[in-house]
Every structure is written in structure tokens, then in C-alpha cells.
Coordinates of C-alpha atoms and ligand atoms in Angstrom, one line a residue:
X1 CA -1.5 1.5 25.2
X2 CA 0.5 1.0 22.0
X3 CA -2.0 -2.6 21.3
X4 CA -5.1 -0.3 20.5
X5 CA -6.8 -0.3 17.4
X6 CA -8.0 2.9 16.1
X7 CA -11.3 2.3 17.5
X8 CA -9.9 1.7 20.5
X9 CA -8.0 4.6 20.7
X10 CA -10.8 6.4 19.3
X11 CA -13.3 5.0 22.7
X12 CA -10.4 5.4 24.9
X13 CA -10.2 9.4 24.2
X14 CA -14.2 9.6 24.1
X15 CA -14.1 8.3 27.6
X16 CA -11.2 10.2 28.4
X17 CA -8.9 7.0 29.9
X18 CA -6.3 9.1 28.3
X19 CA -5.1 12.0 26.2
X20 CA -4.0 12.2 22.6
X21 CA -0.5 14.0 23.9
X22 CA -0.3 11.0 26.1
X23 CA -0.8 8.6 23.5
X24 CA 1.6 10.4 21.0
X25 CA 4.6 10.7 23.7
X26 CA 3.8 7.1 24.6
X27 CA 4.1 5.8 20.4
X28 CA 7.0 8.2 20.4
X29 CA 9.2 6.5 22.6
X30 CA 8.2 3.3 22.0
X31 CA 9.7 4.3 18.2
X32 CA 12.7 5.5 19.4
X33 CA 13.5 2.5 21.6
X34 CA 12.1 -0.4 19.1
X35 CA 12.8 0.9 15.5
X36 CA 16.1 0.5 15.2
X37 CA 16.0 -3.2 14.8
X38 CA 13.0 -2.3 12.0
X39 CA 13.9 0.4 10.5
X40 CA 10.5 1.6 9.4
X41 CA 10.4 5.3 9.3
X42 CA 12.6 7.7 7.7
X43 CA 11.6 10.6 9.5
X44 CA 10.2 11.4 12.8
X45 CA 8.0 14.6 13.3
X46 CA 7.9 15.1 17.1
X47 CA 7.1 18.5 17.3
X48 CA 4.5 18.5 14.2
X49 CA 2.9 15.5 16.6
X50 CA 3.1 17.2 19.9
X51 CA 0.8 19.8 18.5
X52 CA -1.8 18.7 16.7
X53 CA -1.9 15.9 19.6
X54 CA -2.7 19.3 22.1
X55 CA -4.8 20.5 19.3
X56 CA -7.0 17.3 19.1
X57 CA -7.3 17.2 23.0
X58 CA -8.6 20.8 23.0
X59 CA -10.9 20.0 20.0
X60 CA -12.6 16.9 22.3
X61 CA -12.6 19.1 25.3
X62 CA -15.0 21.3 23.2
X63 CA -17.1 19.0 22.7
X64 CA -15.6 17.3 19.2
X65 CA -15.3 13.5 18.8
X66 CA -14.7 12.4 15.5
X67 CA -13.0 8.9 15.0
X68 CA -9.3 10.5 13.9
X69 CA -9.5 13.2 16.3
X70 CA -6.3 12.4 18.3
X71 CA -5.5 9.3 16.7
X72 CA -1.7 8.5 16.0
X73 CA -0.3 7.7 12.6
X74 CA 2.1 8.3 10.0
X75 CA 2.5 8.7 6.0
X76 CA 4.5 6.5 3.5
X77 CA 7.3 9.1 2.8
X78 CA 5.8 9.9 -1.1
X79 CA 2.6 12.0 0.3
X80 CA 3.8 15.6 0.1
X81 CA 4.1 17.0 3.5
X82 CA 4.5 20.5 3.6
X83 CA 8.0 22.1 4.9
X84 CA 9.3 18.4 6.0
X85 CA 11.3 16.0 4.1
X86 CA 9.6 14.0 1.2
X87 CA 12.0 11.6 0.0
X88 CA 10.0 8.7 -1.3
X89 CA 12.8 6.7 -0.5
X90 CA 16.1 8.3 -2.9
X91 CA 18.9 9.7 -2.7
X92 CA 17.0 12.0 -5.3
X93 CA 14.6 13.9 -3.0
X94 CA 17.1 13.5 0.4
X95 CA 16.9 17.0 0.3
X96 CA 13.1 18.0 -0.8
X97 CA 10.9 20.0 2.0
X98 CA 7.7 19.6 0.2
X99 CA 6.5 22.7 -0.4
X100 CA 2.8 21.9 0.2
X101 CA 0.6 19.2 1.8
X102 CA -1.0 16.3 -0.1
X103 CA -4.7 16.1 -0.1
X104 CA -5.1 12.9 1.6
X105 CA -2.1 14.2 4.6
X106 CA -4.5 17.6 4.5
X107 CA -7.9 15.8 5.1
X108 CA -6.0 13.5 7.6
X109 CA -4.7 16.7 9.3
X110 CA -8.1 18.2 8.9
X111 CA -10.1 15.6 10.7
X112 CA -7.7 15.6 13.4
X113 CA -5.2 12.8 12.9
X114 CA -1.9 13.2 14.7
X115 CA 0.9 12.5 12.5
X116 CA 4.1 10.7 13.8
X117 CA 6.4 10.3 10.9
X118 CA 7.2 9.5 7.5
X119 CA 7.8 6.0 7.0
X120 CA 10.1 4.3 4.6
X121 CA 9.8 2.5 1.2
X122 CA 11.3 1.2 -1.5
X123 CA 12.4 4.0 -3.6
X124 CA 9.7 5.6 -5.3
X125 CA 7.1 3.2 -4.6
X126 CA 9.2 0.6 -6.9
X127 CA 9.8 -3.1 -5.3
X128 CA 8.2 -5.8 -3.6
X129 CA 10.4 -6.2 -0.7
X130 CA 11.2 -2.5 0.6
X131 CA 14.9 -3.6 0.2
X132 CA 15.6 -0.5 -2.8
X133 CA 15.2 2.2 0.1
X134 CA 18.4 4.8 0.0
X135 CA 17.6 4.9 3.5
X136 CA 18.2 1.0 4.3
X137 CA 15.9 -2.1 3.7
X138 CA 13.0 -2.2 6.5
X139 CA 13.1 -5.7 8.4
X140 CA 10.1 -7.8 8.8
X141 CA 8.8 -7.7 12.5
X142 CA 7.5 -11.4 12.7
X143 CA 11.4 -12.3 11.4
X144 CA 13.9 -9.6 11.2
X145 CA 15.9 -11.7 8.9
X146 CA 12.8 -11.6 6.2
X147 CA 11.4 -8.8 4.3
X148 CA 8.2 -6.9 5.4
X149 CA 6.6 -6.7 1.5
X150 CA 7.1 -3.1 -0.2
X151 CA 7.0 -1.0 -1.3
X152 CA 4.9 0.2 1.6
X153 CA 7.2 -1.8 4.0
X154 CA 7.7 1.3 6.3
X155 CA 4.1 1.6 6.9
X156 CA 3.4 -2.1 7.4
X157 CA 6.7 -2.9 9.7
X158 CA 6.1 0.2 12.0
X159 CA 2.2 -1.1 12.3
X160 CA 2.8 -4.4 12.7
X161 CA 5.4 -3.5 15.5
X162 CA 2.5 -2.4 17.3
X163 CA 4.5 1.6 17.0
X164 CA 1.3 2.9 16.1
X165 CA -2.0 1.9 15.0
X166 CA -2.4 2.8 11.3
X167 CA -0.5 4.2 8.6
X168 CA -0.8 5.6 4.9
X169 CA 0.3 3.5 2.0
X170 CA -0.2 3.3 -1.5
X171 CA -0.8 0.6 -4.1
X172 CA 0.6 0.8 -8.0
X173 CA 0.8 -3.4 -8.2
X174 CA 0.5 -4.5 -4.6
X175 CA 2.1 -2.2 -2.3
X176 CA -0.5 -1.9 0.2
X177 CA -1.9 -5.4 -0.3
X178 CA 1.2 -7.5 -0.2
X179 CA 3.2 -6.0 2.7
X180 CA 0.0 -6.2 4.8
X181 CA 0.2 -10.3 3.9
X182 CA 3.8 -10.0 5.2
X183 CA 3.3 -8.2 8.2
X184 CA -0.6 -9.9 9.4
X185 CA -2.2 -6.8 9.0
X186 CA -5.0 -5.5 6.8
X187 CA -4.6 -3.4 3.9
X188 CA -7.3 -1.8 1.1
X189 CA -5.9 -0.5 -2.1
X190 CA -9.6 1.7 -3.4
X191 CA -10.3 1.9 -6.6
X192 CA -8.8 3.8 -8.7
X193 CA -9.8 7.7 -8.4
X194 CA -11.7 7.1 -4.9
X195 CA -8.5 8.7 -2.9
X196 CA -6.3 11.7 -4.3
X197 CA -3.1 11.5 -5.9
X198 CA -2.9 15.4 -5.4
X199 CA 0.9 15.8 -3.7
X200 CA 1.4 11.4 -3.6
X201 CA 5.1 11.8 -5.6
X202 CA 4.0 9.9 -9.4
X203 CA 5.5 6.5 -10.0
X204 CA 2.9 5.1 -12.5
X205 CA 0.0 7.6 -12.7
X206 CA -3.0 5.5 -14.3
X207 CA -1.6 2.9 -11.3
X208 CA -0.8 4.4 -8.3
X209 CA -3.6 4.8 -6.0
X210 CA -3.5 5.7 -2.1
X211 CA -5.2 3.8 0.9
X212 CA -4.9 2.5 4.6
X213 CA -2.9 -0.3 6.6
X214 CA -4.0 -1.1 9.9
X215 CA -4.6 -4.0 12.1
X216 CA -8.3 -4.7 11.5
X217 CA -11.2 -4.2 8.5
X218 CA -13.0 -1.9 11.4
X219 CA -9.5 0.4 11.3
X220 CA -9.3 0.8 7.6
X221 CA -13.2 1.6 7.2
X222 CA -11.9 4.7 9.7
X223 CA -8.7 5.4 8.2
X224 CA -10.1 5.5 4.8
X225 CA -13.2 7.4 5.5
X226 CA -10.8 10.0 6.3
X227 CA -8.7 9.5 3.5
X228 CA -11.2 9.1 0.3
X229 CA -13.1 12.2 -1.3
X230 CA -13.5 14.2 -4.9
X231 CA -10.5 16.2 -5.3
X232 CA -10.7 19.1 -7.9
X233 CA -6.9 19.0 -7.6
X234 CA -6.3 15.6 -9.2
X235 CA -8.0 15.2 -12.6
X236 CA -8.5 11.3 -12.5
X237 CA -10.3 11.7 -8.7
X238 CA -14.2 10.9 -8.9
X239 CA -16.8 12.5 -8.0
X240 CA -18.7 9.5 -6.4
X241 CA -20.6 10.5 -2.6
X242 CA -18.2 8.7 -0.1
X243 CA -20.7 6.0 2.4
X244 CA -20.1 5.5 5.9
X245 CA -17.6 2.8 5.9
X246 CA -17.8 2.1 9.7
X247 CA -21.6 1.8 9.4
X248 CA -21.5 -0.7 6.5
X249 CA -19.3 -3.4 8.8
X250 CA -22.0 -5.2 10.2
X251 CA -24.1 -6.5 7.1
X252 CA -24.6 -10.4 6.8
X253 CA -23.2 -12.4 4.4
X254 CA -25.6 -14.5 3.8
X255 CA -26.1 -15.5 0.3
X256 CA -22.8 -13.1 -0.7
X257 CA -21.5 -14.7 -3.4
X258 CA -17.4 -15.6 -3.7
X259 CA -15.8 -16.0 -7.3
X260 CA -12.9 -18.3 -6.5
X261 CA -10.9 -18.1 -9.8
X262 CA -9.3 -21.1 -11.2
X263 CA -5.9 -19.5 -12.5
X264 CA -5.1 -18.6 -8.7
X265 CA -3.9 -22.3 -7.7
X266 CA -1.7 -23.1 -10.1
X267 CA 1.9 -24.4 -9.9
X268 CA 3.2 -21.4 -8.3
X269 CA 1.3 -21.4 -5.0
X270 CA 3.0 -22.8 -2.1
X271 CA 1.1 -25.1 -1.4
X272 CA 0.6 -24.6 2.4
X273 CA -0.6 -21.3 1.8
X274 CA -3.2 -22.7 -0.8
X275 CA -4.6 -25.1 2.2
X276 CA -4.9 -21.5 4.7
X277 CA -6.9 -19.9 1.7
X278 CA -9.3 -22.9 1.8
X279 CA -9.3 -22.7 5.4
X280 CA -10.8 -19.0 5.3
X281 CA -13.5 -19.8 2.1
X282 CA -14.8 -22.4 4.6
X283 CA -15.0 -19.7 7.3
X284 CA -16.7 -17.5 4.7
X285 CA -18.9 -20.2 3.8
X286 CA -19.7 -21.1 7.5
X287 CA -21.1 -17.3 7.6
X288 CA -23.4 -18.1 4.5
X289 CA -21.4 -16.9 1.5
X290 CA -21.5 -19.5 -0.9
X291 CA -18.7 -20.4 -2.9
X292 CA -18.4 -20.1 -7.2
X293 CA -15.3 -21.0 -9.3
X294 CA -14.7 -18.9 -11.8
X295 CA -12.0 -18.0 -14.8
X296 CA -9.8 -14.8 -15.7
X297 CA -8.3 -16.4 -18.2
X298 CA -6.0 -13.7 -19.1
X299 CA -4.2 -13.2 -15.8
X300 CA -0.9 -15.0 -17.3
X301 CA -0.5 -12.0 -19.1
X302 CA -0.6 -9.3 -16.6
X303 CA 2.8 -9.1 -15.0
X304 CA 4.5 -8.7 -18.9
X305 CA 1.8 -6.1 -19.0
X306 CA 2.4 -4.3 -16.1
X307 CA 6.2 -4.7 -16.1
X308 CA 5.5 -2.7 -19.5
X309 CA 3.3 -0.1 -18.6
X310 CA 4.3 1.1 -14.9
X311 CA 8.1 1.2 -16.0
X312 CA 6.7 3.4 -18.8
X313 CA 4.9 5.9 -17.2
X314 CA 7.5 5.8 -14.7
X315 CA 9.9 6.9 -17.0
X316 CA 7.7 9.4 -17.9
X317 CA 7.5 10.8 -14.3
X318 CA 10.8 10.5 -13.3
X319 CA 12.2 12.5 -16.3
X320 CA 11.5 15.8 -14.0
X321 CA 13.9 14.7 -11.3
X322 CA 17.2 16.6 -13.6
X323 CA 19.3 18.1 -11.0
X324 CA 18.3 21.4 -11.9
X325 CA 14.5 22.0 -10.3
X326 CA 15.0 20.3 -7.3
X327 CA 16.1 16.9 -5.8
X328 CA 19.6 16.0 -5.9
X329 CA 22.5 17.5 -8.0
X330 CA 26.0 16.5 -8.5
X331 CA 28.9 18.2 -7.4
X332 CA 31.0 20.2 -9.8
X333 CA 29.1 19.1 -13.3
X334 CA 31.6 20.3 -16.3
X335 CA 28.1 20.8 -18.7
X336 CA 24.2 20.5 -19.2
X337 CA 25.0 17.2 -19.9
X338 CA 27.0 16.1 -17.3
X339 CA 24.7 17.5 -15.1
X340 CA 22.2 15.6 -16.3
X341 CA 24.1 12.5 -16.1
X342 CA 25.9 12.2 -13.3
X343 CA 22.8 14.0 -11.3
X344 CA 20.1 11.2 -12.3
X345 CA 23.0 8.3 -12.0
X346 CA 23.8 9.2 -8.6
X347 CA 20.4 10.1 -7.4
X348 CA 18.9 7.1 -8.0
X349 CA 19.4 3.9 -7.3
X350 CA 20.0 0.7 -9.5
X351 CA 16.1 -0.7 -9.6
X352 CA 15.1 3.0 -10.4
X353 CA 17.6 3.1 -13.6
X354 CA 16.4 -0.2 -15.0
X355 CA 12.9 0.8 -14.9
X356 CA 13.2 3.8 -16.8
X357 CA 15.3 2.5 -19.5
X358 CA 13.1 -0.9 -19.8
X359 CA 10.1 2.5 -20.2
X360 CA 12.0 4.9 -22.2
X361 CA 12.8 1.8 -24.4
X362 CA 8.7 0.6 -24.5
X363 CA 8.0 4.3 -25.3
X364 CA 10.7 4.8 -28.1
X365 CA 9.3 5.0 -32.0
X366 CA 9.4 1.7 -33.1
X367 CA 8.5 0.0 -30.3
X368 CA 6.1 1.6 -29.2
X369 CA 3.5 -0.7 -31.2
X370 CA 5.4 -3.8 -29.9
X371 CA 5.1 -3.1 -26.3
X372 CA 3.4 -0.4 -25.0
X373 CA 0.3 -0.7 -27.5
X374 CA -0.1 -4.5 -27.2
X375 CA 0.8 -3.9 -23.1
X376 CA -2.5 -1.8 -23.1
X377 CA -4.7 -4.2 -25.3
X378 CA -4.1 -7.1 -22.8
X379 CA -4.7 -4.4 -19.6
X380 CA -8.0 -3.8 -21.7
X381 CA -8.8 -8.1 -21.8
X382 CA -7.7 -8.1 -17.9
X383 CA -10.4 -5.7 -17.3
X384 CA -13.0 -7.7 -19.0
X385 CA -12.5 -10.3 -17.5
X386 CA -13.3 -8.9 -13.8
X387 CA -16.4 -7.7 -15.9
X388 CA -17.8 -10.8 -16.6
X389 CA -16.2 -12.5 -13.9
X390 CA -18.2 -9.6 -11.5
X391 CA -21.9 -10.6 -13.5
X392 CA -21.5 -13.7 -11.6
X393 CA -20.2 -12.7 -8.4
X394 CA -20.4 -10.6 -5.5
X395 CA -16.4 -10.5 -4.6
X396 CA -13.6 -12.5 -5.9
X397 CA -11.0 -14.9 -3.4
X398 CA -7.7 -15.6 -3.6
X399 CA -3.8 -15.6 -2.5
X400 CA -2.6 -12.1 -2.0
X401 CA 1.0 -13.3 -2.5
X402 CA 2.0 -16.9 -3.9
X403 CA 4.6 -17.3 -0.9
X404 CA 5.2 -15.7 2.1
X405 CA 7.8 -13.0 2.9
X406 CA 11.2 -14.3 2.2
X407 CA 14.8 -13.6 3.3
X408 CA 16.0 -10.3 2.8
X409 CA 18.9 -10.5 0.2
X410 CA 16.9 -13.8 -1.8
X411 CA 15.7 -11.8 -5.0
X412 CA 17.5 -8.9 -4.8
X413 CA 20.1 -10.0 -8.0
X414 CA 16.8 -11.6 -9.7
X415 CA 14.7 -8.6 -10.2
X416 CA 12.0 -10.8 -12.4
X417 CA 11.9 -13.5 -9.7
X418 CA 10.8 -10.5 -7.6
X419 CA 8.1 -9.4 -10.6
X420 CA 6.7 -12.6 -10.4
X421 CA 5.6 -12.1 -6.8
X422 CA 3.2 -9.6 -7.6
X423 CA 0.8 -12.5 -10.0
X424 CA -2.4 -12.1 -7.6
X425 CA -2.2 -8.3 -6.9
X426 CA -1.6 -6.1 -10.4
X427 CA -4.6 -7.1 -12.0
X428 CA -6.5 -5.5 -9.7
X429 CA -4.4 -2.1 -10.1
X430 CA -4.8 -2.8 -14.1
X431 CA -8.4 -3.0 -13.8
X432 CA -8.8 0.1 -11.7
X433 CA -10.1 -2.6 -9.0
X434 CA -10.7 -2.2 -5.0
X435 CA -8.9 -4.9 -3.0
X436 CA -8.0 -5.6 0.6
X437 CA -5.6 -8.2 2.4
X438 CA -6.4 -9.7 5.7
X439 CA -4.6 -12.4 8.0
X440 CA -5.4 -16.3 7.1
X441 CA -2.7 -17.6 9.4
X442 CA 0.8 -18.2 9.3
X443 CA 3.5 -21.0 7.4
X444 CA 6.5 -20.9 9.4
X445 CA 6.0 -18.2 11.4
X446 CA 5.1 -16.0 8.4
X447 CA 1.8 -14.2 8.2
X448 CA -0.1 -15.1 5.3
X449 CA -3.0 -13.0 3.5
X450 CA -5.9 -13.6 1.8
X451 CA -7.3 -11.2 -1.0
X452 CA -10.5 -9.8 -1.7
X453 CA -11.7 -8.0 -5.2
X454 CA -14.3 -6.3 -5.4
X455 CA -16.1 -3.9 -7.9
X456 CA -15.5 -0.6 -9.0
X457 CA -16.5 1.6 -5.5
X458 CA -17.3 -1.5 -3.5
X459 CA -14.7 -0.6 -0.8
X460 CA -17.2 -1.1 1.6
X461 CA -18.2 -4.5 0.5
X462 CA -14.6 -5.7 1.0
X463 CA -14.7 -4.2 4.8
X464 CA -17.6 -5.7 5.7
X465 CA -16.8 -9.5 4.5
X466 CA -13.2 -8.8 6.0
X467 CA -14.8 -7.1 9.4
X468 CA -17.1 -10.0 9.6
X469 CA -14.5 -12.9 9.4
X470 CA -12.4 -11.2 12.0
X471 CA -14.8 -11.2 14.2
X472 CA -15.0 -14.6 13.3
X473 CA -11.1 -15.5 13.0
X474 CA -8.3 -14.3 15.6
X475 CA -5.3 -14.6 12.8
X476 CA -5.5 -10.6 13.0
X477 CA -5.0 -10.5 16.9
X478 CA -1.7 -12.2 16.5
X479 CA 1.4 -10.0 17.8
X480 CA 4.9 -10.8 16.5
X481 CA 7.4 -11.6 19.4
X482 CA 9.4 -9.1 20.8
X483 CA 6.5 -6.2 20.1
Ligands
LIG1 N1 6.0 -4.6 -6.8 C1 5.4 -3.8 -7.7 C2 6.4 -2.9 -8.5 O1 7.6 -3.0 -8.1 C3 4.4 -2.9 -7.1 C4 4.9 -1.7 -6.4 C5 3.8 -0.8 -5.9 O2 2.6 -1.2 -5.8 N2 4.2 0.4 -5.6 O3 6.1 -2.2 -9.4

């Protein structure tokens, strides 16, 4: 039972070869006996799932069948979920019952999703490698001694272990894209505003955007259509009528055009990885896209920029979190400032500190012009240059991740070596962008992805080229050994 796609699962309960409280208690145990060696979820929500499993059985045995009715998953441990645990990783919020639910864990709830757990990530959202958890680093299915990609790693680990079939993520400079290239699964980070941040805990606001992992193109078309949506509630959400995802898969791509951008094979691709991205272009091609190099010349500049901007509007976030509303406060503080001091120092953890001082110092009068200002300017250039780039081409092609997941421990005393890992997926979150990973095949055993950009609101474009090379491709189908 636990291989089934969402659509699977979705047909399975239609026809009724099983119930949704079988399902759940069947994922649940399966969780308790395989994560331990993973490590993917911080909490589990038995009880919460047990009922809305009963509740989506009785909703189907009145006649109901939409796509997430019944369907297991669980959130990335940031959405707000009301009276359990919200930690988004840290020490800081170990002790934070949200009091309300997120949008998107509300709509999800809504149309009849059954959730599972919270599963871990680096802490708040920040990391590449889901290694700055308080809560422990997450291993990487395929190769426990590797990483699984953050800082969604929870999400991606606990899907790829085949412990459910989809999960919530979200994306600030890669963090849905990158561990689904990690873990052989697919991942779509909308564009910006499409999903609500209403109740996702902040890490960089004009960044931080929420979307689906799961197995296949077909999953994440039914995962987000649940997901996405105006929201009143957050004032950057946009009021743009959501299509049918799952009915947009099937289009041809005949005469689709692929922007294949110069920059993206430089030096620092592996070069094994560069061969499995040709591999899929020709696969493309076979299916009638045709195939267009193109130039963003100002990508070079995008991880200063970013490393600028999300550490300062992090810092700006994270100034809330003083010991005194809620979240974690030290024991016996001798004054207001001690409080404040020892309470941020020992709630959060070392990658968490250097990012807000590297944004409180961006922010501070003086520099402000230096960094943050010119930071901006170039995230403006990046932008253009998808605009032009996107007069020329249907979607963009490339590397989601220059190598593929390494050994837990390698960068975690080389932060910037770490930075430089995200080259292929923050311009996208600069721009405001839509873009998905999918499987292109493995070097050494490691999944490898390969990234698709598309306009502003052309989520469904992305699906349907990725839906349509997996029915072409197998890559996807793969299961790592042991799960
Ligand atoms: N690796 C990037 C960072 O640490 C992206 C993280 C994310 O997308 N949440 O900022």
C-alpha cells in the first residue's frame, strides 16, 4: 500500500480496495518502524489522523470523491497547525502550540487531506542540507550517510521513504526544489503569491513561498490544486483564478520551446550530472520541444544577492522571537537584557545567529546603501533577464543542483561552500519565478534533478512538460533500497 501515488490512492478509495483509516494506520506504522534510521518528522499526529481519516471515509460513503479526500500527508513543521507543536525546527518554538491553522494546512484539511505529521527542517527554513535541525539532521534515504537537501529535508526523506505519498514544503532559495533532486522526487516551488503564506512561520517574506513534494508531476498537479488560492489573509497572495492542474497534464509538447541557458554549464557542474541533463533535453526533444540556448547573464550575481537579502529580512522576522511573547526563554534572567540575550542565544542555533547578524549588519545606517540597496538593484537585473530570456522561450532547462547530495558533516564548518549550492535555484525565488524538479537519473547512487522555469502563473506548464517526460522516463519509479 505505502508505493501509491496520490492518484493511486485517490482510484484505490474511489473503488473502495481500501479505506483511508486503513491507509493512515498502515503509513503510521510503517513510520514508526522505518523513521528512525531517517529521521524525517518531528512530530506525529496519530489521533488528529485517525479522525479526519474516519471523517474522509464517511465523506466518500456519501457520495464525495474529491482527489485529497482520504489521502495521507504531512506538513513541513513551519505551517501553523493549530493546538500542536510548530517548531520550524528550533530550540526557539520547542514549546509553541500554534494557536491557529495556516491557510494552506486549512484548505488541505478542508478538501479532506489526512494529516500524518510534522516533518523536520533545517531550522527556520535556513540550510541546504537539513543538518541545522534542533531536532537532529534528517538522513538521505537513497544513502543514509548523505544529506537529503533542506531545508525541506523532512518532507522529502519521509516521501522518498515511501512513508507517505506527498508532503508540504516550502521554497525561499531552493528548499523544495533541491531536496526533491536529492531524494528522486518531484517538487514545484509556485510563483510567488500563488499559495498563502498566512500561518507558514516568516524566514524571508518577499522569498518564501509554499508548494508540494511528491513522487510524480501528476501528484503535485493534485497536491497543489489543493494548496494554491487568493488569500485575503496574506497581503502579497494574488488574486489570479486557479486552472485545473490535473486536466492540463496531458497537452503535447510539440513545438514547446526550451531556453537552455549558457551560464548553467560552467566550471561548477559535475560534469556527470551535466551529461543526465542532456540526456533529458533529448527526451524533451524526442517529444517535439525544440531546443534554444539562451543567456542570463547576471546569474553570477545572485547568491551575493540573496545571501544579502534573505539574511535581511530574516533578521527582520526573527527579531520577534525575544523570550518574552512566546518561544523559548532562559531560566533565571537577572534583566531585560539578559533576557534578551541569553533567550535568543540559546534558542537558536549557530546558522540562525550568523544570518541575522550578516542582516542586521546589511540593514544598519551606513550600509544599508552598500548592500542591501545594491542587493535589490541586481535582484531587479535577475528579473529582467527571465523577462527577455521568457520573449524567446516557452520554459527554461537546467541543473537543479550543481552536485548531488553529499555527506552529511562535508559543509557544515564551510557555510559559503554550502551557499554556493543553491546557484541554479535562487534566481528563480528572486524573480518571483515557478519552478519544479524531477528525476534525470542517478551518479553514484544519488538521485539527480533536472529544473524547469517557467513564467509568472505557468505552474501548469511546468506539470505538464514534467508529467509528459515521466510518462516517458522511469527515473521517478526508482525506490531507494531498504524502502
Ligand atoms: N539554502 C537556502 C538558504 O539557506 C534556501 C533555503 C530555503 O529555500 N528555505 O537560504
Amino acid at each position: 500500500m505505502h508505493h501509491m501515488t496520490l492518484a493511486e490512492i485517490a482510484r484505490g478509495l474511489a473503488d473502495k480496495k481500501f479505506s483511508s483509516v486503513e491507509l493512515t494506520q498502515t503509513l503510521l506504522a510503517r513510520i514508526a518502524q522505518l523513521d528512525p534510521q531517517i529521521n524525517s518528522f518531528i512530530s506525529l499526529t496519530q489521533d488528529l489522523a485517525l479522525s479526519q481519516a474516519k471523517a474522509a471515509d464517511e465523506r466518500r460513503a456519501n457520495g464525495e470523491s474529491a482527489a485529497l479526500l482520504g489521502a495521507p500527508i504531512a506538513h513541513k513543521d513551519l505551517f501553523c497547525t493549530q493546538g500542536i507543536r510548530t517548531s520550524c525546527g528550533s530550540k526557539m518554538l520547542d514549546n509553541f502550540k500554534a494557536p491557529y491553522d495556516a491557510t494552506v494546512v486549512a484548505k488541505l484539511a478542508a478538501a479532506g487531506a489526512v494529516t500524518l505529521g510534522k516533518t523536520n527542517m533545517d531550522e527556520f527554513a535556513m540550510g541546504s542540507a537539513n543538518e541545522s535541525s534542533w531536532y537532529g539532521a534528517v538522513k538521505n534515504p537513497w544513502n543514509l550517510e548523505h544529506v537529503p537537501g533542506g531545508s525541506s529535508g523532512g518532507s522529502a526523506a519521509a516521501v522518498a521513504a515511501r512513508l507517505l505519498p506527498a508532503a508540504t514544503a516550502t521554497d525561499t532559495g531552493g528548499s523544495i526544489r533541491q531536496p526533491a533532486a536529492f531524494t528522486n522526487l518531484t517538487g514545484l516551488k509556485p510563483t510567488y503569491g500563488r499559495v498563502s503564506r498566512w500561518g507558514m512561520i516568516a524566514y524571508a517574506s518577499s522569498l518564501d513561498q509554499g508548494g508540494p513534494l511528491a513522487r510524480t508531476a501528476e501528484d503535485c498537479a493534485i497536491l497543489l490544486q489543493g494548496m494554491a488560492g487568493f488569500d485575503p489573509n496574506d497581503s502579497t497572495s494574488i488574486d489570479e483564478p486557479v486552472p485545473d492542474y490535473s486536466a492540463g497534464l496531458n497537452g503535447s509538447l510539440q513545438g514547446l520551446r526550451i531556453g537552455v541557458p549558457k551560464e548553467y554549464f560552467s566550471a561548477g557542474l559535475d560534469p556527470r550530472i551535466a551529461e543526465l541533463i542532456h540526456n533529458s533535453i533529448k527526451e524533451l526533444e524526442k517529444l517535439g520541444a525544440v531546443i534554444k540556448e539562451i543567456s542570463l547573464p547576471n546569474m553570477q550575481h545572485a547568491i551575493p544577492a540573496y545571501y544579502v537579502i534573505a539574511p535581511a529580512e530574516a533578521s527582520s522576522n526573527l527579531s520577534r522571537f525575544d523570550g518574552v511573547r512566546f518561544g523559548y526563554r532562559c531560566e533565571n534572567p537577572e534583566n531585560l537584557e539578559d533576557l534578551y540575550k541569553r533567550s535568543r542565544g540559546e534558542g537558536f542555533g549557530s546558522e540562525v545567529q550568523r544570518r541575522i547578524m550578516v542582516g542586521a549588519y546589511a540593514l544598519s545606517a551606513g550600509y544599508y546603501d552598500a548592500y542591501y540597496l545594491k542587493a535589490q538593484k541586481i535582484r531587479r537585473l535577475v528579473k529582467n533577464d527571465f523577462m527577455s530570456a521568457f520573449n524567446e522561450v516557452d520554459i527554461i532547462l537546467g541543473p537543479t543542483t550543481p552536485n548531488p547530495a553529499w555527506k552529511l558533516g562535508a559543509k557544515s564548518s564551510d557555510p559559503v561552500a554550502a551557499y554556493l549550492e543553491d546557484v541554479y535555484t535562487i534566481t528563480a525565488n528572486l524573480a518571483g519565478l515557478p519552478g519544479l524538479s524531477m528525476p534525470a537519473g542517478f551518479v553514484d547512487g544519488l538521485p539527480v534533478g533536472v529544473q524547469l522555469l517557467a513564467p509568472y502563473f505557468q505552474e501548469g506548464r511546468l506539470l505538464n512538460v514534467a508529467h509528459q517526460y515521466q510518462l516517458n522516463t522511469d527515473w521517478h519509479t526508482r525506490t531507494p533500497t531498504g524502502f
